[in-house]
PDB file of C-alpha atoms in Angstrom:
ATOM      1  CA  UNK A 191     -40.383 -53.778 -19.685  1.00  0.00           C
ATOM      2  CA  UNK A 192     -40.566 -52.011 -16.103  1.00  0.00           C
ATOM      3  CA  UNK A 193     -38.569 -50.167 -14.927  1.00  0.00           C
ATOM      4  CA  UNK A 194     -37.117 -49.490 -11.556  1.00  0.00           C
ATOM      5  CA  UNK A 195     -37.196 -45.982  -9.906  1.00  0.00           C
ATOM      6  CA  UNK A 196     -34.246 -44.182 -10.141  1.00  0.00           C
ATOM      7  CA  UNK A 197     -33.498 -44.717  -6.502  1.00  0.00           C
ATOM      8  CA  UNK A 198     -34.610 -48.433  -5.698  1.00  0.00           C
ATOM      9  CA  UNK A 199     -32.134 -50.798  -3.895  1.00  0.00           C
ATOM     10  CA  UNK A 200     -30.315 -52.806  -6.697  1.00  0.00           C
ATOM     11  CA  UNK A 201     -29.337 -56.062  -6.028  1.00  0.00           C
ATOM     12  CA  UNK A 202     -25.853 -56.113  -4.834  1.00  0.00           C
ATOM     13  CA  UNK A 203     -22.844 -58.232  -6.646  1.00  0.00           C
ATOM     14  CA  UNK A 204     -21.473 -60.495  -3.837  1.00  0.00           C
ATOM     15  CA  UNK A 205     -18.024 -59.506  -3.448  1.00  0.00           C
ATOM     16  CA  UNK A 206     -14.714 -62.402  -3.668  1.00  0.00           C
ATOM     17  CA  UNK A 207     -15.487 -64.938  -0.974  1.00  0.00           C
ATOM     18  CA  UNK A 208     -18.824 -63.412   0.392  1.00  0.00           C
ATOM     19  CA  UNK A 209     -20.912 -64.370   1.774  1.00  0.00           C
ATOM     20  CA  UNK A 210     -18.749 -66.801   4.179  1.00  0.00           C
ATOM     21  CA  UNK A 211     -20.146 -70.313   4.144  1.00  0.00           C
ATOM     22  CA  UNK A 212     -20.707 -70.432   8.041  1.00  0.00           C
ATOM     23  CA  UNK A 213     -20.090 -67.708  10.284  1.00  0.00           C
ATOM     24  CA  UNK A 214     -22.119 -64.401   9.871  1.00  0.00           C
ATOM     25  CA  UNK A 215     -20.640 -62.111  12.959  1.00  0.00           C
ATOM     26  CA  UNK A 216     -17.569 -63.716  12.771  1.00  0.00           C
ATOM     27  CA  UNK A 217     -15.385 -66.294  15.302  1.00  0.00           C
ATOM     28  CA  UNK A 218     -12.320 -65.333  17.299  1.00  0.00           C
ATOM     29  CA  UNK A 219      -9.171 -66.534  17.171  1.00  0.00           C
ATOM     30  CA  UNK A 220      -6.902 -67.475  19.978  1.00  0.00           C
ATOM     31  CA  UNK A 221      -4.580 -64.464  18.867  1.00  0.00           C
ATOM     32  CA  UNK A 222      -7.478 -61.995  19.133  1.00  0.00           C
ATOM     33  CA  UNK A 223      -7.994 -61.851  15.573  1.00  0.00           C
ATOM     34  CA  UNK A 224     -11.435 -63.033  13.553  1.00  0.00           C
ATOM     35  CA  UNK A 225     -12.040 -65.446  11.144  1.00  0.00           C
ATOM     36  CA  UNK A 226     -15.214 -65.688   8.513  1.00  0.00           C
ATOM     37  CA  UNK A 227     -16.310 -69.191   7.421  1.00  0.00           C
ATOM     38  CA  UNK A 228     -12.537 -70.411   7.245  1.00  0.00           C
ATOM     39  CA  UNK A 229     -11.027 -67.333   5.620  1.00  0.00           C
ATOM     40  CA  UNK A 230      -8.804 -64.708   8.131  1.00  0.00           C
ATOM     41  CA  UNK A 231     -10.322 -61.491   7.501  1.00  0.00           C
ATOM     42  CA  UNK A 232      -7.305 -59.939   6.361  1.00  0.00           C
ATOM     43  CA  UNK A 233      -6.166 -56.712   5.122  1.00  0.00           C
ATOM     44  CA  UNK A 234      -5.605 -58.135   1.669  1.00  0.00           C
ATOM     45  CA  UNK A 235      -9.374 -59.842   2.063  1.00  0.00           C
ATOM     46  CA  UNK A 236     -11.579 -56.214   2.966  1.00  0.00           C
ATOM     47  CA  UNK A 237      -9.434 -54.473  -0.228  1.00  0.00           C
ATOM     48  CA  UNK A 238     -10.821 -56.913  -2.347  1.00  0.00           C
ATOM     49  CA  UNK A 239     -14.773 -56.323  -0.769  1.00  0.00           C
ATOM     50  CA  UNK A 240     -16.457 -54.947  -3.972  1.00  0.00           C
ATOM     51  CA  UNK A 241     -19.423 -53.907  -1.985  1.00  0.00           C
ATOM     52  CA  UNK A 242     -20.755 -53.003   1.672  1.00  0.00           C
ATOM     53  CA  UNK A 243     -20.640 -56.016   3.846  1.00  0.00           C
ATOM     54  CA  UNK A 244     -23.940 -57.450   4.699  1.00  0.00           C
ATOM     55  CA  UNK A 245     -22.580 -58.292   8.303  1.00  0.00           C
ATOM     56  CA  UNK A 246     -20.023 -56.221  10.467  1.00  0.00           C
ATOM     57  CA  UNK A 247     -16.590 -58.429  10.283  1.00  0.00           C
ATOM     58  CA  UNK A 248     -15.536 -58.875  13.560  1.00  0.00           C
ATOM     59  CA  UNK A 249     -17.277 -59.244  17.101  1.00  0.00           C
ATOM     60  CA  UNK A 250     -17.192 -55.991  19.395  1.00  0.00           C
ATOM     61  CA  UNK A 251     -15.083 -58.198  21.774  1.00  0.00           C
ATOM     62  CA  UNK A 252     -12.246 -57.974  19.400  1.00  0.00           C
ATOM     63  CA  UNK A 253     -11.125 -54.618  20.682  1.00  0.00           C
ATOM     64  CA  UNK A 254      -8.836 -56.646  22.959  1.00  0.00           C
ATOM     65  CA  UNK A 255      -6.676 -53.349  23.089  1.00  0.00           C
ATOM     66  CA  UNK A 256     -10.049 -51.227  24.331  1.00  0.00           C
ATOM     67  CA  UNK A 257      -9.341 -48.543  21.546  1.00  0.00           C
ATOM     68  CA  UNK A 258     -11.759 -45.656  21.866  1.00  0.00           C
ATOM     69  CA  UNK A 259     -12.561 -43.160  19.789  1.00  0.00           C
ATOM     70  CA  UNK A 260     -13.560 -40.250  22.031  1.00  0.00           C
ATOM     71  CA  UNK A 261     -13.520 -37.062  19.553  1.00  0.00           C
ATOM     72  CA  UNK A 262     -13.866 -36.949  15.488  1.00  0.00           C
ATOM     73  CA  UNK A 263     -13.630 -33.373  13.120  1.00  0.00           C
ATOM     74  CA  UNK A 264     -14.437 -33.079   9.414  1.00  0.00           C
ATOM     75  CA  UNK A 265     -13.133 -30.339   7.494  1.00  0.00           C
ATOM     76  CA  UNK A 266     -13.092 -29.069   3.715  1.00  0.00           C
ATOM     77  CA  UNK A 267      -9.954 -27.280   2.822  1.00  0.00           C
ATOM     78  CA  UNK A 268      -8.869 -25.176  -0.218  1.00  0.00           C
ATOM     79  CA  UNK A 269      -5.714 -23.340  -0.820  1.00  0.00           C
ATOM     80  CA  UNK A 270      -6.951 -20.371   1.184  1.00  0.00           C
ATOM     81  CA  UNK A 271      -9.486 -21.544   3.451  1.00  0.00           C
ATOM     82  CA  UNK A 272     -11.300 -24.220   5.654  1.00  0.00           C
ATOM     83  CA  UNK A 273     -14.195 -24.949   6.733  1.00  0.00           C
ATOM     84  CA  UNK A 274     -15.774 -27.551   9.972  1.00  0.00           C
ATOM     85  CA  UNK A 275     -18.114 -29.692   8.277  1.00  0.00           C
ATOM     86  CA  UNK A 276     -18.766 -31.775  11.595  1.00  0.00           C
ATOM     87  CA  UNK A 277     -17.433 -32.564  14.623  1.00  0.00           C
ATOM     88  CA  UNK A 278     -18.417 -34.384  17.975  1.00  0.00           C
ATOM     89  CA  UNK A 279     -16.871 -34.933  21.195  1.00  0.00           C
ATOM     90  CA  UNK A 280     -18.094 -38.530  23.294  1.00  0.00           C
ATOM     91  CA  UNK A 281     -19.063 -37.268  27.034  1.00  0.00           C
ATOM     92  CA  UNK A 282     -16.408 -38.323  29.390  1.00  0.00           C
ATOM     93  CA  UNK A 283     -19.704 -39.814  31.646  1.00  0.00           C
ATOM     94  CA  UNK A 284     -20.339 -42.289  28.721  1.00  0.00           C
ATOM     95  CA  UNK A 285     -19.526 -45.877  28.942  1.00  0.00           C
ATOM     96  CA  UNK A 286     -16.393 -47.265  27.465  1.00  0.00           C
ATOM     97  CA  UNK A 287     -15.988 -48.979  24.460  1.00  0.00           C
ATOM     98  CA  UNK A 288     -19.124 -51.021  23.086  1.00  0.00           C
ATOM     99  CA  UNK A 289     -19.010 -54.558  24.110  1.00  0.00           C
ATOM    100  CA  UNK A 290     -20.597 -57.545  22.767  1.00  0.00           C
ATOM    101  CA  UNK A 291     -23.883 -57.862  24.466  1.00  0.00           C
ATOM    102  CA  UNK A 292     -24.945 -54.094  22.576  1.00  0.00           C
ATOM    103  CA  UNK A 293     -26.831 -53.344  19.529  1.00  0.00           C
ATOM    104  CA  UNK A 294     -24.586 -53.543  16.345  1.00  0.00           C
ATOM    105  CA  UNK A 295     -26.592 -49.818  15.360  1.00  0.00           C
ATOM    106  CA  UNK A 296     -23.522 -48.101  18.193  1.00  0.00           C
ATOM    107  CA  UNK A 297     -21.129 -49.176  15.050  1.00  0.00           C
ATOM    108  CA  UNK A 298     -22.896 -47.407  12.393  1.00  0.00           C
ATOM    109  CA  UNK A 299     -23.342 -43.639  11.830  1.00  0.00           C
ATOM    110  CA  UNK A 300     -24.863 -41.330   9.738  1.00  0.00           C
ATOM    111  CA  UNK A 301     -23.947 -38.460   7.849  1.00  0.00           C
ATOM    112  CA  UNK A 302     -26.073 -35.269   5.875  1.00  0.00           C
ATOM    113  CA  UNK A 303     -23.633 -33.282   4.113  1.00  0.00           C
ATOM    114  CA  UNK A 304     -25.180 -31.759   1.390  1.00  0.00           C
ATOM    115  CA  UNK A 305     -24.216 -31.808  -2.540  1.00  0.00           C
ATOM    116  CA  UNK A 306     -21.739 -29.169  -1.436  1.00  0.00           C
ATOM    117  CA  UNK A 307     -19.576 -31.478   0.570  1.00  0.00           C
ATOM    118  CA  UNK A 308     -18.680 -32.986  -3.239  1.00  0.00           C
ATOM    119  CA  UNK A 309     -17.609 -30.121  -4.858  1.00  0.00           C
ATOM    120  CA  UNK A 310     -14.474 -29.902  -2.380  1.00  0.00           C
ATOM    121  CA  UNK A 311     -11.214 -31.107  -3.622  1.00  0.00           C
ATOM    122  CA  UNK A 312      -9.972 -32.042  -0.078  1.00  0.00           C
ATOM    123  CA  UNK A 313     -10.856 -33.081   2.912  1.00  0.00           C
ATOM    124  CA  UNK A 314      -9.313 -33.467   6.286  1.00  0.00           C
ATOM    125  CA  UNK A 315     -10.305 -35.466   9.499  1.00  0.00           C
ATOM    126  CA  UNK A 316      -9.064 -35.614  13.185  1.00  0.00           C
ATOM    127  CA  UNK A 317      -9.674 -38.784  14.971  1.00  0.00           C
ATOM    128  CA  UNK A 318      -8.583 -38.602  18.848  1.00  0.00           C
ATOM    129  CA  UNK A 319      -8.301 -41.913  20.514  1.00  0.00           C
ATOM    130  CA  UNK A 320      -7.590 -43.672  23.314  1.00  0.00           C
ATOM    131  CA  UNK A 321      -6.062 -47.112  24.079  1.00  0.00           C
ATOM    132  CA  UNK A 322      -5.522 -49.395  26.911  1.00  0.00           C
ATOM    133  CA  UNK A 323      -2.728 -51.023  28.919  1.00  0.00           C
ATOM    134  CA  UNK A 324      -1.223 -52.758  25.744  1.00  0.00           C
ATOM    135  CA  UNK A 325       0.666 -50.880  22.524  1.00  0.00           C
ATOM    136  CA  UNK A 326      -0.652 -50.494  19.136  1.00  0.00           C
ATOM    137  CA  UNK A 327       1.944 -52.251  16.573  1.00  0.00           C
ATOM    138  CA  UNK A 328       1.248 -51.241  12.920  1.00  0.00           C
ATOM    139  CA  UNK A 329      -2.415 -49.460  13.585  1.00  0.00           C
ATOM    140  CA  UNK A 330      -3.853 -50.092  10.254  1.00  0.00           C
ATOM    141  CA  UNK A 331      -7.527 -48.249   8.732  1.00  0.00           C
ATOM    142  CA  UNK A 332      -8.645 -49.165   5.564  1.00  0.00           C
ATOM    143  CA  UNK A 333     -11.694 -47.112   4.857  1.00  0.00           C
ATOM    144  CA  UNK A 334     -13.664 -48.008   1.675  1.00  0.00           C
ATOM    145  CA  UNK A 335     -16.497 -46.046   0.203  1.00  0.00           C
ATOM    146  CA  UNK A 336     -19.793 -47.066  -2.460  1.00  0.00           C
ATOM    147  CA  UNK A 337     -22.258 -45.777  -4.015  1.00  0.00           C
ATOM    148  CA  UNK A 338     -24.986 -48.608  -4.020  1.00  0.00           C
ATOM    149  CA  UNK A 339     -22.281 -51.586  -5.553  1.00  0.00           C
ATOM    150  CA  UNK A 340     -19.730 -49.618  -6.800  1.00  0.00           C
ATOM    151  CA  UNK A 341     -16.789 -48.390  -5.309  1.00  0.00           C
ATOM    152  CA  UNK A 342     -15.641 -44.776  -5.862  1.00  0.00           C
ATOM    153  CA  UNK A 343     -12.768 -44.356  -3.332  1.00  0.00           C
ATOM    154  CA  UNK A 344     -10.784 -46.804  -0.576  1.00  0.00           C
ATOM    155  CA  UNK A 345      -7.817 -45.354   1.899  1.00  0.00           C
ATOM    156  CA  UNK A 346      -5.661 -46.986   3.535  1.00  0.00           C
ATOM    157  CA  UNK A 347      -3.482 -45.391   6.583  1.00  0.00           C
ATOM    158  CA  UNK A 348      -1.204 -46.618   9.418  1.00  0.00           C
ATOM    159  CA  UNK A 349       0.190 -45.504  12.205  1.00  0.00           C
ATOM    160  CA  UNK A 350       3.345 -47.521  13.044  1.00  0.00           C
ATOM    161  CA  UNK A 351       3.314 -47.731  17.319  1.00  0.00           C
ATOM    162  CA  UNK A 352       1.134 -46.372  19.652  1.00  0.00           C
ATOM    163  CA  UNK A 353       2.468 -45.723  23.070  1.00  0.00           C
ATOM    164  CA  UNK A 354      -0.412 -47.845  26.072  1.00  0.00           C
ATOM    165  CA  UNK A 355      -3.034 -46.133  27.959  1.00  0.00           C
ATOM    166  CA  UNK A 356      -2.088 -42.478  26.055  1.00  0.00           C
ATOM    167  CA  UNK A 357      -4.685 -40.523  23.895  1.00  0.00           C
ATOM    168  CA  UNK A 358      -3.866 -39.670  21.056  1.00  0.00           C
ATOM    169  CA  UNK A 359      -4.959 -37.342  17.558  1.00  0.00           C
ATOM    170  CA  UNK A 360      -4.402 -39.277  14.138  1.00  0.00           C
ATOM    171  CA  UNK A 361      -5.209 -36.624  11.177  1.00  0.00           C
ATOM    172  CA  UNK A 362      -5.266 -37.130   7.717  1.00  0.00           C
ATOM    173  CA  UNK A 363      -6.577 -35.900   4.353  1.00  0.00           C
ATOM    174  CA  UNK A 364      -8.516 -37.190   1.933  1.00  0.00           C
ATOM    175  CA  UNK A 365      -8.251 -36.203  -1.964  1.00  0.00           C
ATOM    176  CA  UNK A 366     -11.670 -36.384  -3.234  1.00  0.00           C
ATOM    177  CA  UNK A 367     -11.469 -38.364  -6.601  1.00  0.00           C
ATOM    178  CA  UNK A 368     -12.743 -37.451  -9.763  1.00  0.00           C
ATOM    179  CA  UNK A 369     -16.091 -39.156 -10.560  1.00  0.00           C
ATOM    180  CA  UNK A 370     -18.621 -40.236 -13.556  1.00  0.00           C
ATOM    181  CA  UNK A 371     -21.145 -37.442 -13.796  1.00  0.00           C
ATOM    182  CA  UNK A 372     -24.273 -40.044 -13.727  1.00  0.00           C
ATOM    183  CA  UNK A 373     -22.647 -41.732 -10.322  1.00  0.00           C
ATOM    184  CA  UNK A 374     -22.191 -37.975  -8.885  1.00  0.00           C
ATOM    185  CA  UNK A 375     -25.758 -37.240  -9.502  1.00  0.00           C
ATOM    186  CA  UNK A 376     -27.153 -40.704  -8.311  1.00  0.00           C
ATOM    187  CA  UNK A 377     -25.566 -40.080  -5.151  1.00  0.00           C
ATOM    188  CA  UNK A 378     -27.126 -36.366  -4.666  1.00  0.00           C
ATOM    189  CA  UNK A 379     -30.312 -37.890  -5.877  1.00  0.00           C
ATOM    190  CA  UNK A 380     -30.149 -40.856  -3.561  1.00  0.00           C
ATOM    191  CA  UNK A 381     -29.955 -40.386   0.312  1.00  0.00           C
ATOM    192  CA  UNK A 382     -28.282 -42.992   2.281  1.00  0.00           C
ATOM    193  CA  UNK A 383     -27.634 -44.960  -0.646  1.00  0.00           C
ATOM    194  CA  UNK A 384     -23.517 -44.414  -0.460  1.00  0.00           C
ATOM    195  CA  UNK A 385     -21.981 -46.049   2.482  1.00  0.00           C
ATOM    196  CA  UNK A 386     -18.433 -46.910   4.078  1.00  0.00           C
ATOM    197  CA  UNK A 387     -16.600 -49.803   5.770  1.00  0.00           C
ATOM    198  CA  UNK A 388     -13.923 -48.998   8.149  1.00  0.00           C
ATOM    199  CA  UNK A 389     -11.712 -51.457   9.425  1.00  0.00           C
ATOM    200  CA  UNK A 390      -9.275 -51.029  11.847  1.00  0.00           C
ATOM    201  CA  UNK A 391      -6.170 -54.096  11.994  1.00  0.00           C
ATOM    202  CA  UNK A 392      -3.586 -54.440  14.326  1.00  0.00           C
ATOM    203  CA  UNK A 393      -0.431 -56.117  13.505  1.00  0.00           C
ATOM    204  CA  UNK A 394      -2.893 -57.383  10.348  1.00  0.00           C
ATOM    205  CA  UNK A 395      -5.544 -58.365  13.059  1.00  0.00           C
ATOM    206  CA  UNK A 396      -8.760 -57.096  12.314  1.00  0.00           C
ATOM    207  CA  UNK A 397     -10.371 -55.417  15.749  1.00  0.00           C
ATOM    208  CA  UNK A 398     -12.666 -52.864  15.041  1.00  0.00           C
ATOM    209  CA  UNK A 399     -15.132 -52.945  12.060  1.00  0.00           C
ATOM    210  CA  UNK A 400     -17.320 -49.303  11.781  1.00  0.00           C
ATOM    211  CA  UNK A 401     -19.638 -48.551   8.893  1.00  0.00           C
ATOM    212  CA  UNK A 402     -21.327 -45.186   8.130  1.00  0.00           C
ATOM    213  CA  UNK A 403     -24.372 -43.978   5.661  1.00  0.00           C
ATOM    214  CA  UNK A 404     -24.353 -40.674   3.716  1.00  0.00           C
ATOM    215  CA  UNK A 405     -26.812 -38.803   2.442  1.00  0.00           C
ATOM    216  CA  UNK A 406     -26.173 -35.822   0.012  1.00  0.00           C
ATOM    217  CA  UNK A 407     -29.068 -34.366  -0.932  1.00  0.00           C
ATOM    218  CA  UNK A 408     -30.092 -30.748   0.276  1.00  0.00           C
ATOM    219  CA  UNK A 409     -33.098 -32.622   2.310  1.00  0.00           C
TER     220      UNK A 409
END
């Protein structure tokens, strides 16, 4: 019987309730939050997501509170020492936040660590944003990470109010988990094949839906 190279796309187990029965991009709601098919996208819904979505969650047009992210820093820390891992700053000259009539590719990044980044036992990241004329009320991300169709980590953070039109840094740090040596070496051995959702909820309305590739092989 054949069989597949080591690093060939495997079929992905549809997670609970995917894929919707109607809407792929999602529909608004007269609150400002989204809907797929018939289902809210909740936070309780993406925690149960057992792989990548096919299909970001929520139209760009859902950023009713025009959050923007304007800087982002990645750092590995030990007991002793840290190190910048990667960092970027948006040009004030760029355009605001994306809006509906872009390409869904301004949601999606990509990443090239390195097998080193997994050897770190923490991590820490800065986000800097900015918001608009109305206040942030229980600023939710629930970040969830694979490796092809399984899931080896999910956070979840919130920040309870955010003050209108201020900018403002939200830090936190990750504890890297513990993983099976044949997943750790499938991800080193296959580029771009982990991957992240990011959702972002207000008040348990879903408005911004990122996702972001990872490759950490030493090519």
């Amino acid at each position: 019987r054949l069989k597949r190279p080591p690093c060939a796309r495997p079929a992905l187990r549809p997670p609970p309730g995917w894929p919707p029965p109607s809407v792929g991009r999602g529909e608004e709601r007269p609150s400002g939050g989204v809907l797929v098919g018939r289902m809210a996208v909740t936070p309780e819904y993406v925690n149960m997501l057992a792989a990548p979505t096919e299909t970001f969650l929520c139209p760009m047009s859902a950023n009713i509170y025009n959050i923007d992210f304007t800087a982002f820093k990645i750092r590995a820390l030990d007991e002793t020492q840290e190190f910048t891992l990667f960092e970027v700053r948006k040009d004030p000259s760029e355009e605001p936040p994306p809006s509906d009539d872009m390409d869904d590719s301004v949601r999606t990044i990509r990443y090239h660590f390195g097998p080193s980044f997994l050897e770190w036992p923490t991590i820490g990241t800065m986000l800097e944003f900015a918001n608009g004329e109305y206040p942030l009320h229980n600023f939710r991300m629930i970040e969830r990470h694979y490796y092809r169709d399984i899931l080896i980590k999910s956070y979840d953070f919130s920040m309870p109010f955010v003050i209108p039109n201020t900018v403002n840094t939200w830090e936190v740090i990750y504890t890297m988990p513990e993983m099976d040596p044949e997943v750790k070496e499938g991800i080193v051995s296959c580029p771009w094949e982990t991957r992240s959702d990011s959702f972002y909820f207000v008040n348990e309305q879903l408005v911004m839906h990122n996702k972001a590739d990872y490759n950490y092989s030493d090519a």
